[in-house]
Coordinates of C-alpha atoms in Angstrom, one line a residue:
X231 CA 0.0 0.0 0.0
X232 CA 1.5 3.3 -1.0
X233 CA 1.3 6.4 1.1
X234 CA 2.0 10.1 0.4
X235 CA 5.3 10.7 2.2
X236 CA 4.3 14.1 3.5
X237 CA 0.9 12.8 4.5
X238 CA 2.6 10.0 6.5
X239 CA 4.5 12.5 8.5
X240 CA 1.3 13.9 9.8
X241 CA 0.2 10.6 11.1
X242 CA 3.5 10.1 12.8
X243 CA 3.2 13.3 14.6
X244 CA -0.5 13.3 15.2
X245 CA -0.6 11.7 18.6
X246 CA -1.2 14.6 20.9
X247 CA -4.5 15.3 22.7
X248 CA -5.9 18.6 23.3
X249 CA -9.7 18.3 23.3
X250 CA -11.6 15.8 25.4
X251 CA -14.0 14.6 22.7
X252 CA -13.9 11.1 21.3
X253 CA -12.0 10.7 18.0
X254 CA -14.2 9.8 15.1
X255 CA -12.9 7.4 12.4
X256 CA -12.0 9.3 9.3
X257 CA -9.7 7.0 7.2
X258 CA -12.5 6.2 4.8
X259 CA -12.7 9.8 3.8
X260 CA -9.2 9.6 2.2
X261 CA -7.7 6.1 2.5
X262 CA -4.5 7.1 0.7
X263 CA -3.5 9.9 3.0
X264 CA -1.1 9.5 6.0
X265 CA -2.6 10.4 9.3
X266 CA -0.7 10.0 12.5
X267 CA -2.0 8.7 15.8
X268 CA 0.1 9.4 18.9
X269 CA -0.4 6.9 21.7
X270 CA 0.3 7.6 25.3
X271 CA 3.0 10.3 24.8
X272 CA 5.1 10.0 27.9
X273 CA 8.5 11.2 26.5
X274 CA 9.3 14.6 25.0
X275 CA 10.5 12.9 21.8
X276 CA 6.8 12.4 20.8
X277 CA 6.4 16.1 20.5
X278 CA 9.7 16.7 18.7
X279 CA 8.3 14.8 15.7
X280 CA 5.8 17.7 15.4
X281 CA 8.2 20.6 15.9
X282 CA 7.8 21.3 12.2
X283 CA 5.1 20.9 9.5
X284 CA 5.4 18.7 6.5
X285 CA 4.0 19.5 3.1
X286 CA 1.2 17.3 2.1
X287 CA 0.7 15.9 5.6
X288 CA -2.7 16.1 7.4
X289 CA -2.3 18.7 10.1
X290 CA -4.7 17.0 12.5
X291 CA -3.0 15.0 15.4
X292 CA -5.0 12.1 16.8
X293 CA -4.0 11.5 20.4
X294 CA -5.1 8.6 22.6
X295 CA -3.8 8.7 26.2
X296 CA -4.6 8.5 29.9
X297 CA -5.2 11.8 31.5
X298 CA -2.2 13.2 33.4
X299 CA 0.8 15.5 33.4
X300 CA 2.6 13.6 30.6
X301 CA 0.0 14.1 27.9
X302 CA -0.5 17.7 29.2
X303 CA 3.2 18.3 28.7
X304 CA 3.0 16.9 25.2
X305 CA 0.1 19.2 24.4
X306 CA 1.8 22.2 25.8
X307 CA 4.8 21.6 23.6
X308 CA 2.5 21.4 20.5
X309 CA 0.9 24.7 21.6
X310 CA 4.3 26.3 21.9
X311 CA 5.2 25.2 18.4
X312 CA 1.9 26.6 17.1
X313 CA 2.3 29.9 18.8
X314 CA 6.1 30.6 18.4
X315 CA 7.0 33.8 16.5
X316 CA 9.3 32.2 14.0
X317 CA 7.9 29.6 11.5
X318 CA 5.0 28.6 13.7
X319 CA 3.3 25.2 13.1
X320 CA -0.4 24.8 12.7
X321 CA -1.3 21.4 14.2
X322 CA -4.8 20.7 15.1
X323 CA -5.5 18.2 17.9
X324 CA -8.2 15.6 18.2
X325 CA -7.8 13.6 21.3
X326 CA -9.3 10.9 23.5
X327 CA -8.5 10.6 27.2
X328 CA -9.3 7.5 29.2
X329 CA -7.9 4.3 30.6
X330 CA -9.0 2.4 27.5
X331 CA -6.9 4.6 25.2
X332 CA -5.3 1.7 23.5
X333 CA -8.5 -0.1 22.8
X334 CA -10.1 3.1 21.5
X335 CA -7.2 3.7 19.1
X336 CA -7.4 0.1 17.8
X337 CA -11.2 0.2 17.4
X338 CA -11.4 3.6 15.8
X339 CA -8.2 3.8 13.8
X340 CA -8.5 7.4 12.5
X341 CA -5.0 7.1 11.2
X342 CA -2.7 4.4 9.7
X343 CA 0.6 5.1 11.6
X344 CA 1.0 4.9 15.4
X345 CA 3.6 7.1 16.9
X346 CA 4.7 6.1 20.4
X347 CA 7.3 7.6 22.7
X348 CA 6.8 6.9 26.4
X349 CA 7.1 4.1 29.0
X350 CA 9.5 1.6 27.5
X351 CA 8.0 -1.2 29.5
X352 CA 4.7 -0.8 27.6
X353 CA 6.0 -0.1 24.2
X354 CA 6.3 -3.6 22.8
X355 CA 2.8 -4.4 23.8
X356 CA 1.6 -1.2 22.0
X357 CA 3.6 -2.3 18.9
X358 CA 2.1 -5.8 18.9
X359 CA -1.4 -4.5 19.2
X360 CA -0.8 -2.0 16.4
X361 CA 0.6 -4.4 13.9
X362 CA -2.1 -7.0 14.7
X363 CA -4.6 -4.2 13.8
X364 CA -2.8 -3.5 10.5
X365 CA -1.2 -0.3 11.6
X366 CA 2.3 1.0 10.8
X367 CA 4.5 1.8 13.7
X368 CA 6.9 4.7 14.2
X369 CA 8.4 4.3 17.7
X370 CA 11.0 6.0 19.8
X371 CA 13.8 3.8 21.0
X372 CA 14.2 1.4 22.6
X373 CA 11.5 -1.0 21.4
X374 CA 12.4 -3.5 24.1
X375 CA 14.2 -3.5 27.4
X376 CA 14.3 -7.2 28.5
X377 CA 14.5 -10.7 27.1
X378 CA 10.7 -11.2 27.3
X379 CA 10.2 -8.0 25.2
X380 CA 12.6 -9.2 22.6
X381 CA 10.6 -12.4 22.0
X382 CA 7.5 -10.2 21.5
X383 CA 9.5 -8.0 19.1
X384 CA 10.3 -11.0 16.9
X385 CA 6.6 -11.9 16.8
X386 CA 5.7 -8.3 16.0
X387 CA 8.0 -8.2 13.0
X388 CA 6.6 -11.5 11.7
X389 CA 3.0 -10.2 12.0
X390 CA 4.0 -6.9 10.4
X391 CA 5.4 -8.8 7.4
X392 CA 2.3 -10.8 7.1
X393 CA 0.1 -7.7 7.3
X394 CA 2.2 -5.6 5.0
X395 CA 2.9 -2.8 7.5
X396 CA 6.1 -1.3 8.8
X397 CA 7.8 -1.1 12.2
X398 CA 10.5 1.5 12.4
X399 CA 12.5 3.0 15.3
X400 CA 13.6 6.6 15.4
X401 CA 17.4 6.6 14.9
X402 CA 18.2 10.3 15.0
X403 CA 21.9 9.8 15.4
X404 CA 22.3 8.7 11.8
X405 CA 21.5 12.3 10.9
X406 CA 24.1 14.0 13.1
X407 CA 26.4 15.4 10.5
X408 CA 29.8 14.5 12.0
X409 CA 28.6 10.9 12.4
X410 CA 27.4 10.8 8.8
X411 CA 30.6 12.2 7.6
X412 CA 32.6 9.7 9.7
X413 CA 30.7 6.9 7.9
X414 CA 31.3 8.6 4.5
X415 CA 35.0 8.9 5.0
X416 CA 35.2 5.2 6.2
X417 CA 33.8 4.2 2.8
X418 CA 36.7 5.9 1.0
X419 CA 39.6 3.4 0.7
X420 CA 42.1 6.1 -0.3
X421 CA 41.5 7.9 3.1
X422 CA 40.5 5.2 5.5
X423 CA 41.8 2.0 3.9
X424 CA 40.1 -1.0 5.4
X425 CA 38.6 -1.3 8.9
X426 CA 40.8 -3.2 11.3
X427 CA 39.7 -6.2 13.2
X428 CA 40.7 -4.5 16.4
X429 CA 41.1 -6.1 19.9
X430 CA 39.7 -5.9 23.4
X431 CA 42.2 -3.1 24.1
X432 CA 41.7 -1.2 20.8
X433 CA 38.4 -2.1 19.3
X434 CA 37.8 -1.4 15.6
X435 CA 35.0 1.0 16.6
X436 CA 34.1 2.8 19.8
X437 CA 30.9 4.7 20.5
X438 CA 30.5 6.5 23.9
X439 CA 27.9 8.9 24.9
X440 CA 27.3 11.0 28.1
X441 CA 23.8 12.2 28.9
X442 CA 22.3 14.3 31.7
X443 CA 19.1 14.1 33.7
X444 CA 18.6 17.8 34.0
X445 CA 18.5 19.6 30.6
X446 CA 16.7 22.1 28.5
X447 CA 14.3 21.1 25.6
X448 CA 12.9 23.7 23.2
X449 CA 14.3 26.3 25.5
X450 CA 12.5 25.1 28.6
X451 CA 13.8 23.0 31.6
X452 CA 12.8 19.4 30.9
X453 CA 10.5 17.8 33.5
X454 CA 11.0 14.1 33.6
X455 CA 8.3 11.8 34.9
X456 CA 9.3 9.9 38.1
X457 CA 9.0 6.5 36.3
X458 CA 11.9 7.6 34.1
X459 CA 14.1 6.7 37.0
X460 CA 12.5 3.2 37.4
X461 CA 14.6 0.8 35.3
X462 CA 11.6 -1.6 35.3
X463 CA 9.8 1.1 33.2
X464 CA 12.5 3.0 31.4
X465 CA 15.0 0.1 31.1
X466 CA 18.6 0.1 32.2
X467 CA 21.1 2.3 30.4
X468 CA 22.6 -0.7 28.7
X469 CA 19.4 -1.4 26.8
X470 CA 18.2 2.2 26.4
X471 CA 20.6 4.9 24.9
X472 CA 22.9 2.1 23.8
X473 CA 20.3 1.3 21.1
X474 CA 21.5 4.4 19.1
X475 CA 25.2 3.4 19.5
X476 CA 24.7 -0.2 18.5
X477 CA 22.8 1.0 15.5
X478 CA 25.6 3.3 14.5
X479 CA 28.2 0.5 14.9
X480 CA 26.2 -1.6 12.4
X481 CA 25.4 1.3 10.1
X482 CA 29.0 2.5 9.9
X483 CA 31.0 -0.7 9.9
X484 CA 28.8 -2.5 7.4
X485 CA 26.9 0.1 5.3
X486 CA 23.7 -1.3 3.8
X487 CA 24.6 -4.8 4.7
X488 CA 22.4 -7.3 6.5
X489 CA 23.6 -8.2 10.0
X490 CA 22.4 -11.5 11.5
X491 CA 22.4 -12.4 15.2
X492 CA 24.9 -15.1 14.4
X493 CA 27.3 -12.3 13.5
X494 CA 27.3 -11.1 17.1
X495 CA 29.5 -12.4 19.9
X496 CA 29.2 -10.7 23.2
X497 CA 32.6 -10.6 25.0
X498 CA 32.0 -8.4 28.1
X499 CA 29.2 -6.3 29.6
X500 CA 28.8 -4.3 32.8
X501 CA 26.3 -1.9 34.5
X502 CA 26.5 0.6 37.3
X503 CA 24.3 3.2 38.9
X504 CA 24.1 7.0 39.0
X505 CA 23.3 8.3 42.5
X506 CA 20.8 11.1 42.9
X507 CA 19.9 13.1 46.0
X508 CA 16.3 13.9 46.8
X509 CA 17.0 17.6 45.9
X510 CA 18.2 16.6 42.5
X511 CA 15.3 14.3 42.0
X512 CA 12.9 17.1 43.0
X513 CA 14.5 19.5 40.5
X514 CA 14.1 17.1 37.6
X515 CA 10.6 15.8 38.4
X516 CA 9.0 18.5 40.5
X517 CA 8.1 15.9 43.2
X518 CA 8.8 16.4 46.9
X519 CA 9.3 12.7 47.7
X520 CA 10.2 9.5 46.0
X521 CA 7.1 7.5 44.9
X522 CA 6.6 4.1 46.4
X523 CA 7.8 2.1 43.4
X524 CA 11.3 3.7 43.7
X525 CA 11.7 2.6 47.3
X526 CA 13.4 -0.6 46.0
X527 CA 16.2 1.6 44.6
X528 CA 16.9 3.7 47.7
X529 CA 19.9 3.7 49.9
X530 CA 19.0 6.1 52.7
X531 CA 17.7 9.1 50.9
X532 CA 19.8 8.5 47.8
X533 CA 18.4 7.0 44.6
X534 CA 20.4 4.4 42.7
X535 CA 19.6 4.4 39.0
X536 CA 21.2 1.7 36.8
X537 CA 21.4 4.0 33.8
X538 CA 25.1 3.3 33.0
X539 CA 26.3 0.4 30.9
X540 CA 29.1 -0.8 28.7
X541 CA 29.5 -3.7 26.3
X542 CA 32.4 -5.1 24.3
X543 CA 31.4 -7.5 21.5
X544 CA 32.4 -8.8 18.1
X545 CA 30.3 -8.0 15.0
X546 CA 31.3 -10.0 11.9
X547 CA 34.7 -10.5 13.5
X548 CA 35.3 -6.8 14.3
X549 CA 35.6 -5.7 17.9
X550 CA 33.2 -3.0 18.9
X551 CA 32.8 -1.2 22.2
X552 CA 29.7 0.8 23.3
X553 CA 29.1 2.7 26.5
X554 CA 26.6 5.1 28.0
X555 CA 27.0 7.3 31.0
X556 CA 24.3 9.4 32.8
X557 CA 25.3 12.4 35.0
X558 CA 22.9 14.6 36.8
X559 CA 23.6 17.9 35.0
X560 CA 26.2 19.0 32.4
X561 CA 28.6 21.8 33.3
X562 CA 27.5 25.2 32.2
X563 CA 27.9 25.7 28.5
X564 CA 28.0 22.0 27.7
X565 CA 25.4 19.3 27.1
X566 CA 25.2 15.7 26.1
X567 CA 28.4 14.5 24.5
X568 CA 29.6 11.9 22.1
X569 CA 33.0 10.2 21.4
X570 CA 33.7 7.8 18.6
X571 CA 36.7 6.3 16.8
X572 CA 36.9 4.0 13.8
X573 CA 40.3 2.4 13.2
X574 CA 41.4 1.8 9.6
X575 CA 44.6 0.7 7.9
X576 CA 45.3 4.2 6.6
X577 CA 43.7 6.4 9.2
X578 CA 41.5 6.7 12.3
X579 CA 38.3 8.7 12.1
X580 CA 37.7 10.3 15.5
X581 CA 34.7 12.3 16.8
X582 CA 35.4 14.4 19.9
X583 CA 33.1 16.8 21.8
X584 CA 35.2 18.2 24.6
X585 CA 36.4 21.6 25.8
X586 CA 38.8 21.9 22.9
X587 CA 35.8 21.6 20.5
X588 CA 33.6 24.0 22.5
X589 CA 31.5 20.9 23.3
X590 CA 30.4 20.6 19.7
X591 CA 31.0 17.3 17.9
X592 CA 34.0 17.5 15.7
X593 CA 35.5 15.0 13.3
X594 CA 39.2 14.4 13.0
X595 CA 41.2 12.3 10.6
X596 CA 44.5 10.9 12.0
X597 CA 46.8 9.5 9.4
X598 CA 48.9 6.4 9.9
X599 CA 51.6 7.5 7.4
X600 CA 51.6 7.6 3.7
X601 CA 52.7 10.4 1.3
X602 CA 50.7 13.4 0.3
X603 CA 47.9 12.8 2.8
X604 CA 47.0 16.5 2.6
X605 CA 46.2 16.0 -1.1
X606 CA 44.4 12.7 -0.4
X607 CA 42.0 14.4 2.0
X608 CA 41.6 17.5 -0.1
X609 CA 40.7 15.4 -3.2
X610 CA 38.3 13.2 -1.1
X611 CA 36.4 16.3 0.1
X612 CA 36.3 17.8 -3.4
X613 CA 35.1 14.6 -5.1
X614 CA 32.9 12.9 -2.4
X615 CA 32.0 15.4 0.4
X616 CA 31.2 18.8 -1.0
X617 CA 28.5 17.6 -3.3
X618 CA 26.4 17.0 -0.2
X619 CA 28.1 19.3 2.4
X620 CA 29.3 22.2 0.3
X621 CA 32.0 24.3 2.0
X622 CA 33.5 21.5 4.1
X623 CA 37.3 21.9 4.5
X624 CA 40.1 20.1 6.2
X625 CA 42.4 22.0 8.6
X626 CA 45.8 20.4 9.5
X627 CA 46.2 20.7 13.3
X628 CA 49.3 18.5 13.8
X629 CA 51.8 16.5 11.8
X630 CA 49.3 13.6 11.4
X631 CA 45.9 15.1 12.3
X632 CA 43.3 17.0 10.3
X633 CA 40.1 18.6 11.6
X634 CA 37.1 18.5 9.3
X635 CA 35.4 21.9 9.4
X636 CA 31.8 21.6 8.5
X637 CA 29.7 24.7 7.7
X638 CA 27.3 25.5 10.6
X639 CA 24.2 25.3 8.3
X640 CA 24.6 21.5 8.4
X641 CA 24.7 21.4 12.2
X642 CA 21.0 21.6 12.9
X643 CA 20.9 19.9 16.3
X644 CA 19.3 16.9 17.9
X645 CA 15.7 18.2 18.0
X646 CA 15.7 18.9 14.3
X647 CA 16.9 15.4 13.5
X648 CA 13.4 14.1 14.4
X649 CA 12.0 15.8 11.3
X650 CA 14.7 14.3 9.1
X651 CA 14.0 10.8 10.4
X652 CA 10.3 11.3 9.9
X653 CA 10.8 12.4 6.3
X654 CA 13.0 9.3 5.7
X655 CA 10.3 7.0 7.2
X656 CA 7.6 8.7 5.0
X657 CA 9.6 7.9 1.9
X658 CA 9.7 4.2 3.0
X659 CA 6.0 4.3 3.5
X660 CA 5.4 5.9 0.1
X661 CA 7.6 3.2 -1.5
X662 CA 5.8 0.5 0.4
X663 CA 9.0 -1.1 1.8
X664 CA 12.0 -0.6 3.9
X665 CA 15.6 -1.2 2.7
X666 CA 16.2 -5.0 2.8
X667 CA 18.7 -4.6 5.6
X668 CA 16.6 -2.5 8.0
X669 CA 14.4 -5.2 9.5
X670 CA 17.1 -7.9 10.1
X671 CA 19.4 -5.2 11.4
X672 CA 16.8 -3.9 13.8
X673 CA 16.3 -7.4 15.2
X674 CA 20.0 -7.9 15.5
X675 CA 20.4 -4.5 17.2
X676 CA 18.0 -5.4 19.9
X677 CA 19.4 -8.9 20.2
X678 CA 22.8 -7.2 20.9
X679 CA 21.5 -4.9 23.6
X680 CA 19.5 -7.8 25.3
X681 CA 22.6 -10.1 25.2
X682 CA 24.6 -7.4 26.9
X683 CA 21.9 -6.9 29.5
X684 CA 21.8 -10.6 30.3
X685 CA 25.6 -10.8 30.6
X686 CA 25.8 -7.6 32.8
X687 CA 23.2 -9.0 35.1
X688 CA 24.9 -12.3 35.6

């Protein structure tokens, strides 16, 4: 079934509730149009899909959710996008509130794409219900957080294939420009050579990210729901943020190739907590006390959150290392950070985001010898990079190191990446299929995170 790409975007973003009337089924009015239904929006990523409008997409958002502060926060963000001075959106909201929100969405089906970003513990059950009802799924990561969830995910992909619908997770980090350029340079043998096998001590690829509980989103302090700190609901760090990093390992090491679970060998995995005070918890959630379901994670008045994780594994024989760290708050002037290295026979491709880079992700190329590497990089940029990222230049910063200076116009930021991913998904919907590697690689990605989770818990 083909969908108008822009129309699909609408459906993806539609899940926000503003009025309290029941949604009336409207798909029969225009069966070829994409309409988005947002289910139980409990994470701010649900709203970021709708930070922009999409040409040809229905501007009505269908929201199904329980009443409460989470859906209210979602609706407030949509209002702020609609009323901002610069380039305001014009979303309309048609919503249903009630404890039977999932059943209502399934029975009424005013759209054909379900957008979901919220409690990770519930997400796979939402996905299963949606594909059984013949709905496409556009979901924030992670789709699963435990072994039981992974079994359901395998079933969901099987049903989706039988029903002719798509499941897709929102991989924004593929659209971060330095990461994309790291991948592009790794595909140029004259610059990178061939990827090394690596070792435990020096993996072929490393992806590390540092995140923060207190942060600003769309210019406002982010208020996180208390359940975000319950690993039974949000998932441990080793199965949450690592989803992005494992995805990038696959996407960069083996571009457009199918990765099977047999290609994965888990070597080491570990987990550890971040400790929060009650004052810090209050500042992030607005709550004066810890809810009862977090009592299990308390030591005195300190909250232990197992949000940090690290895994070392082999993928098609190459060593890969992935780690995620959560701190309470970033130092002033900084934010979430990313570090990465890909080791090749001719050079290493390194992304840093520290003080020297003004906390902005920056790509470096470190030569391993060879003549005229200045010319090699200059020619590579001229022939392969500037056609997509015009104005990109290489600056030699040491005898064997070049910094890749990318024009600011391509550094659009994390929030804007949601629109890019959505447009990509809409193209797939319009074409009626995903690339042949996407589904097997999604399954293998979650197989990897769950295998790390099991090993770290041993």
